[in-house]
Short mmCIF file of N, CA and C in Angstrom, two decimals:
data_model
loop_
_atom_site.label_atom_id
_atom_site.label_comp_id
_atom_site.label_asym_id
_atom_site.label_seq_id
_atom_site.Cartn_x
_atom_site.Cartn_y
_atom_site.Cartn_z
N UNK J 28 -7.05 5.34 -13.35
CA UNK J 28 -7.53 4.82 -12.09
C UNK J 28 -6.34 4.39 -11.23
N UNK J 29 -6.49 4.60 -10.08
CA UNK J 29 -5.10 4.40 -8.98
C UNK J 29 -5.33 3.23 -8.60
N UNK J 30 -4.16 2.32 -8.14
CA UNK J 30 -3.90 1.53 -7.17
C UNK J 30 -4.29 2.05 -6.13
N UNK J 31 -4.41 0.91 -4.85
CA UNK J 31 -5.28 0.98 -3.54
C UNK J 31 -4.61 -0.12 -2.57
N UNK J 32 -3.73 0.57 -1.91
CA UNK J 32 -3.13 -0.56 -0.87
C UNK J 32 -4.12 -0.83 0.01
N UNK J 33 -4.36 -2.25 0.50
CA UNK J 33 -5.73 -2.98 1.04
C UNK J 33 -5.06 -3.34 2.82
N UNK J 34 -6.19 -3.58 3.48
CA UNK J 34 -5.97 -4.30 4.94
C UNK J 34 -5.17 -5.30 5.01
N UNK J 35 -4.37 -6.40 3.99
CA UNK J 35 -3.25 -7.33 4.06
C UNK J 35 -2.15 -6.45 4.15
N UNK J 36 -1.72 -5.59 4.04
CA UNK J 36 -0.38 -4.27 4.37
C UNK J 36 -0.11 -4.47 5.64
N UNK J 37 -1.41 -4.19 6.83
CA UNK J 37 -1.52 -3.35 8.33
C UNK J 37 -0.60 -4.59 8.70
N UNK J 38 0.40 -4.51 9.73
CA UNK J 38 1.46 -5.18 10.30
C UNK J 38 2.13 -5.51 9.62
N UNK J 39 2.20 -5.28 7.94
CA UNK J 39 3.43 -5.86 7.40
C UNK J 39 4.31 -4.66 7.11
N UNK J 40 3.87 -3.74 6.46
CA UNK J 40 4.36 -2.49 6.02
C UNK J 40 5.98 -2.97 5.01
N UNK J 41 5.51 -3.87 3.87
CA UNK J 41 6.77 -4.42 3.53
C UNK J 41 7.12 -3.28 2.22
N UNK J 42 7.73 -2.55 2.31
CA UNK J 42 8.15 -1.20 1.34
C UNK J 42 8.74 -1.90 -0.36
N UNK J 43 8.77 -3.20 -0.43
CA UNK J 43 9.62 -2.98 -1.83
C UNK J 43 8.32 -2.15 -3.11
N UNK J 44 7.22 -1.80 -2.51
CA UNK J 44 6.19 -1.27 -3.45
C UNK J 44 6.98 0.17 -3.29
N UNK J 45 6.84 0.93 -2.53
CA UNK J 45 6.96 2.03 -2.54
C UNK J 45 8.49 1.97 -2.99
N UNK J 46 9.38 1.73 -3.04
CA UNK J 46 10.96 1.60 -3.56
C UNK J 46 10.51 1.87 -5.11
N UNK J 47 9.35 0.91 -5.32
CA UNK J 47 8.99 0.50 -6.87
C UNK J 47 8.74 1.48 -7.45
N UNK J 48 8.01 2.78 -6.81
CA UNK J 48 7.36 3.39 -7.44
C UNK J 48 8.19 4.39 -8.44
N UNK J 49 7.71 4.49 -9.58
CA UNK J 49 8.28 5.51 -10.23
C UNK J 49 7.84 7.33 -10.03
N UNK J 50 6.91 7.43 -9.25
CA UNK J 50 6.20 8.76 -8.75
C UNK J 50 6.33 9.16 -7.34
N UNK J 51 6.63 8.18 -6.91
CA UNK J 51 6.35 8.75 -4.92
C UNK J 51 5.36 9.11 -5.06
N UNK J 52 4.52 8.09 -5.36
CA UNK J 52 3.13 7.80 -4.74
C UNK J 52 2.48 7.32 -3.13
N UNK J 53 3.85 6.76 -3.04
CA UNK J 53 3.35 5.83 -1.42
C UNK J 53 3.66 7.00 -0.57
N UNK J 54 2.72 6.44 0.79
CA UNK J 54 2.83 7.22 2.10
C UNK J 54 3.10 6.56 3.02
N UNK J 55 3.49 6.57 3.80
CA UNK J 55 4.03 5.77 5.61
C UNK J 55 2.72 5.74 6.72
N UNK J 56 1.80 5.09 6.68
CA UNK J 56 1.63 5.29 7.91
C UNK J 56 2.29 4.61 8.93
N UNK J 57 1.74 4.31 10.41
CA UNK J 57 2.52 4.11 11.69
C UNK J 57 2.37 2.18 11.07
N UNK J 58 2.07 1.71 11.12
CA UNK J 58 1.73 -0.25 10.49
C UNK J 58 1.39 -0.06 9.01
N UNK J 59 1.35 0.55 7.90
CA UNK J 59 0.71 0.11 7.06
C UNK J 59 0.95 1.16 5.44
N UNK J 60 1.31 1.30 4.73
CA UNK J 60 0.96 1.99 3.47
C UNK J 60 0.30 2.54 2.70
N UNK J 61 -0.15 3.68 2.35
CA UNK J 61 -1.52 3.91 1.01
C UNK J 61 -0.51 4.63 0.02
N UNK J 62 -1.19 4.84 -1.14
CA UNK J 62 -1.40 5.11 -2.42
C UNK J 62 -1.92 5.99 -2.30
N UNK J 63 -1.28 7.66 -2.90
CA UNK J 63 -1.71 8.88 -2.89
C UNK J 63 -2.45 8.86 -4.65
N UNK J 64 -3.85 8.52 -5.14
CA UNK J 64 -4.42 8.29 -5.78
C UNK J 64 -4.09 9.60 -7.26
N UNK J 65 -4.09 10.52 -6.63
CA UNK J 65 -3.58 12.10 -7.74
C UNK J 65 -2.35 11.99 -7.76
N UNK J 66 -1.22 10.70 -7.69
CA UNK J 66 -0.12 10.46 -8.24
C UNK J 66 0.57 9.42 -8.73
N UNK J 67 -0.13 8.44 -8.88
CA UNK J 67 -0.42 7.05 -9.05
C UNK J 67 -0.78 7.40 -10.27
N UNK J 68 0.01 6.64 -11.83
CA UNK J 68 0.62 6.52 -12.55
C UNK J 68 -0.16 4.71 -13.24
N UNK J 69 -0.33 4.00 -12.30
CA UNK J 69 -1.07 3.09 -13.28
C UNK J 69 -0.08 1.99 -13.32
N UNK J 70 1.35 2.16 -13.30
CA UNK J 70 1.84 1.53 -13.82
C UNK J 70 2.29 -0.16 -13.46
N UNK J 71 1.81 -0.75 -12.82
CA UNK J 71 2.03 -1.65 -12.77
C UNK J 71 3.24 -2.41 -11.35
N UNK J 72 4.31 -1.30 -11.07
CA UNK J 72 5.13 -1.84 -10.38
C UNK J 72 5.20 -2.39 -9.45
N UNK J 73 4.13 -1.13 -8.19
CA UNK J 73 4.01 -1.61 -7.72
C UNK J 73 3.11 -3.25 -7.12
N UNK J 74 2.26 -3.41 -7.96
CA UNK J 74 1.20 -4.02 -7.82
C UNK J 74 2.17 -5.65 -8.06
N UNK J 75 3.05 -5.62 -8.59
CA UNK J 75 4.45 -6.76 -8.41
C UNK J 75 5.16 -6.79 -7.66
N UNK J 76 5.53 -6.01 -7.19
CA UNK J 76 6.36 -6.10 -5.60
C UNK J 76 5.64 -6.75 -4.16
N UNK J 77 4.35 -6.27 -4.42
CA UNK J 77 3.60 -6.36 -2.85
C UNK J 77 3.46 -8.35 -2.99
N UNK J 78 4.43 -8.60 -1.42
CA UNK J 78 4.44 -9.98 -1.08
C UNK J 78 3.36 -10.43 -0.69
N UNK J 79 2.48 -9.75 -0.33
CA UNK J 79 0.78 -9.60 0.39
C UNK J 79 -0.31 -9.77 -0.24
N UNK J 80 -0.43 -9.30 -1.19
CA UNK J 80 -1.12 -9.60 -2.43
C UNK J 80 -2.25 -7.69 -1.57
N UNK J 81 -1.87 -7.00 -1.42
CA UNK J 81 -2.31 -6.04 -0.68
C UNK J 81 -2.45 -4.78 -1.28
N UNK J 82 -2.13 -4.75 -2.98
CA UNK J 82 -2.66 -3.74 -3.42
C UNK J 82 -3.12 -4.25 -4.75
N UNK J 83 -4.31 -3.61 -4.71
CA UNK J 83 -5.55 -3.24 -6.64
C UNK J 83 -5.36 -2.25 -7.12
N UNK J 84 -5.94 -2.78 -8.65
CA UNK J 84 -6.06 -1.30 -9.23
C UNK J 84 -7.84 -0.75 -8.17
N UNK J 85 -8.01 0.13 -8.43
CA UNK J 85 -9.53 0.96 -7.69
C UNK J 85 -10.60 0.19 -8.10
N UNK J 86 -10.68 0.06 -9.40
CA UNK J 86 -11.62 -1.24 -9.47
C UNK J 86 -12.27 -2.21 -9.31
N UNK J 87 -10.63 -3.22 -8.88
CA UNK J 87 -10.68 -4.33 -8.48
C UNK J 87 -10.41 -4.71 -7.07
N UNK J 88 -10.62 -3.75 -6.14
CA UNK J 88 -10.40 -4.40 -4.88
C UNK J 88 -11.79 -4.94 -4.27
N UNK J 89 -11.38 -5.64 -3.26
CA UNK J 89 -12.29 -6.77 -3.19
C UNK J 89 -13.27 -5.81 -2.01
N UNK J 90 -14.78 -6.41 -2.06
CA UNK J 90 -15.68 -5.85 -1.62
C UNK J 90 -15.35 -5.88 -0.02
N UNK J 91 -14.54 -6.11 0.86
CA UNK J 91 -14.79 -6.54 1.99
C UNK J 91 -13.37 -5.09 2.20
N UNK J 92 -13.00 -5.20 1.53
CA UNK J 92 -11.74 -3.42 1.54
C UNK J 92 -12.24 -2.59 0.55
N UNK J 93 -13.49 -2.42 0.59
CA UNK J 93 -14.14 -1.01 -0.61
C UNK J 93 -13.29 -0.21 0.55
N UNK J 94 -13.45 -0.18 1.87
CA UNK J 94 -13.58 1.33 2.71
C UNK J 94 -11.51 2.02 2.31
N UNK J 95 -10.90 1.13 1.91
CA UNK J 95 -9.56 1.36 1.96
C UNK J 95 -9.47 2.31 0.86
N UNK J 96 -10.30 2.30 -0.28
CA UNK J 96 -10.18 3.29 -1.41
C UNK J 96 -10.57 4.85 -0.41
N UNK J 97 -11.57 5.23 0.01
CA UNK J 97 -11.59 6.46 0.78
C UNK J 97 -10.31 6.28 1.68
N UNK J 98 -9.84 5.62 2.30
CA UNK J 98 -8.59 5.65 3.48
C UNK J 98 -7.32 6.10 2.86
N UNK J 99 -6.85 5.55 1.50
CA UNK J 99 -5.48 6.09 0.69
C UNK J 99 -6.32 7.40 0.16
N UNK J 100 -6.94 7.57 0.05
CA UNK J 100 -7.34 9.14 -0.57
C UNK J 100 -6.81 9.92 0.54
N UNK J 101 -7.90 9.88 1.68
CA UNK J 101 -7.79 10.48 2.74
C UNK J 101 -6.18 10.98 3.73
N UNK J 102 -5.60 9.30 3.94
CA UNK J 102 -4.78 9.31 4.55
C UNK J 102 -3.23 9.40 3.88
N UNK J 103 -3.50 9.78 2.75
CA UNK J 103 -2.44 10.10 1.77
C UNK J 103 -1.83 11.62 1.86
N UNK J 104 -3.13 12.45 1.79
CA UNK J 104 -3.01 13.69 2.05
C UNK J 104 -2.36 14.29 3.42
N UNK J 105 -2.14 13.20 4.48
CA UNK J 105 -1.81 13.66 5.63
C UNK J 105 -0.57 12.76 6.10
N UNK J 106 0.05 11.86 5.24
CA UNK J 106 1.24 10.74 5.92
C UNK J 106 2.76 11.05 5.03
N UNK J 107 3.55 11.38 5.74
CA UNK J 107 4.74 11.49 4.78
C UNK J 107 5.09 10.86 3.49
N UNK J 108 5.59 10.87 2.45
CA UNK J 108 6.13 10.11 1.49
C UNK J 108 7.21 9.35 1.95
N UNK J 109 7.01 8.15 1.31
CA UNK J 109 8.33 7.29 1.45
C UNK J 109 8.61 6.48 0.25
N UNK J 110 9.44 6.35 -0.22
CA UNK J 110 10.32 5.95 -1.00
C UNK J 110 11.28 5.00 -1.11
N UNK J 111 11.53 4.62 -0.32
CA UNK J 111 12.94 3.69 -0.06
C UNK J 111 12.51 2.41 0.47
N UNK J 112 13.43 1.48 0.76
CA UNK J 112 12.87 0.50 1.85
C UNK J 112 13.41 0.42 3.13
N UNK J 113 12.29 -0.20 4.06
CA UNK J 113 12.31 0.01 5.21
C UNK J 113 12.01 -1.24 5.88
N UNK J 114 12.78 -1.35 6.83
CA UNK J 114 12.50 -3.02 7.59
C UNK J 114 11.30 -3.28 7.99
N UNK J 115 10.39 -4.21 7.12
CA UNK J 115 9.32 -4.66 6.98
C UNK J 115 9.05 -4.81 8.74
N UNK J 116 7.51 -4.31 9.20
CA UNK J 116 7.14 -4.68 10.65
C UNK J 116 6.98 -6.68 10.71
N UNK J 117 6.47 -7.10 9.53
CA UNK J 117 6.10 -8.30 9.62
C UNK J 117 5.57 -8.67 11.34
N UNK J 118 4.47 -8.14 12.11
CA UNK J 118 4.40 -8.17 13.08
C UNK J 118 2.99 -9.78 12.83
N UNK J 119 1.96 -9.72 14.22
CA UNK J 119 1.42 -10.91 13.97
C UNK J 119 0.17 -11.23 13.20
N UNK J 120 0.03 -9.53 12.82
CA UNK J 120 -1.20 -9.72 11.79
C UNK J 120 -0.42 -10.13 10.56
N UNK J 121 0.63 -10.17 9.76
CA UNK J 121 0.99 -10.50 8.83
C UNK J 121 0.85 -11.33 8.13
N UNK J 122 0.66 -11.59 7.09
CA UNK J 122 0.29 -13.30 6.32
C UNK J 122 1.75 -13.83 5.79
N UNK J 123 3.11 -12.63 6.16
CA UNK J 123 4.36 -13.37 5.78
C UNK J 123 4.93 -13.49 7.17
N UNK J 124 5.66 -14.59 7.09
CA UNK J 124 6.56 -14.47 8.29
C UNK J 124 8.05 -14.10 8.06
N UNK J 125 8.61 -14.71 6.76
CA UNK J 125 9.97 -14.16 6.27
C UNK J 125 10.10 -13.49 5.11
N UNK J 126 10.89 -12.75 4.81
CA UNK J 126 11.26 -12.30 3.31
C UNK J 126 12.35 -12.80 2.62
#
């Protein structure tokens, strides 16, 4: 079962998950991150990195972000891979203000 980056991501886009990953699983969108689900590995890393508390395993995400499990499916298939880190947007939807 895959991890599921959730609606606490959108304005933060803080990458040390995707750095984490051991698969290049993550994707870029324009504010926000998903989890390409057919490469997602299980393992744990990322789900320790995220300052947001913004990604589950598929399971366990909370009922009010069910719709985000179809959105990393979906929007996985169509957003570049990224890998590395990248200067967090931390814009004003964010729940961090510093790193």
């Amino acid at each position: 079962m895959a991890y599921v980056v959730t609606e606490p991501c959108v304005g933060c886009k803080i990458t040390y998950c995707a750095a984490a990953c051991p698969v290049e699983a993550f994707r870029e969108g324009n504010d926000y991150l998903v989890i390409d689900p057919d490469i997602c590995i299980n393992c744990n890393d990322c789900l320790r990195e995220c300052p947001v508390n913004a990604i589950f395993p598929e399971d366990e995400v909370p009922v009010i972000w069910k719709d985000w499990i179809v959105l990393n499916k979906k929007e996985s298939r169509m957003l570049p891979m990224i890998n590395d880190l990248k200067k967090p947007l931390l814009d004003k939807h964010c729940n961090i203000k510093e790193l």
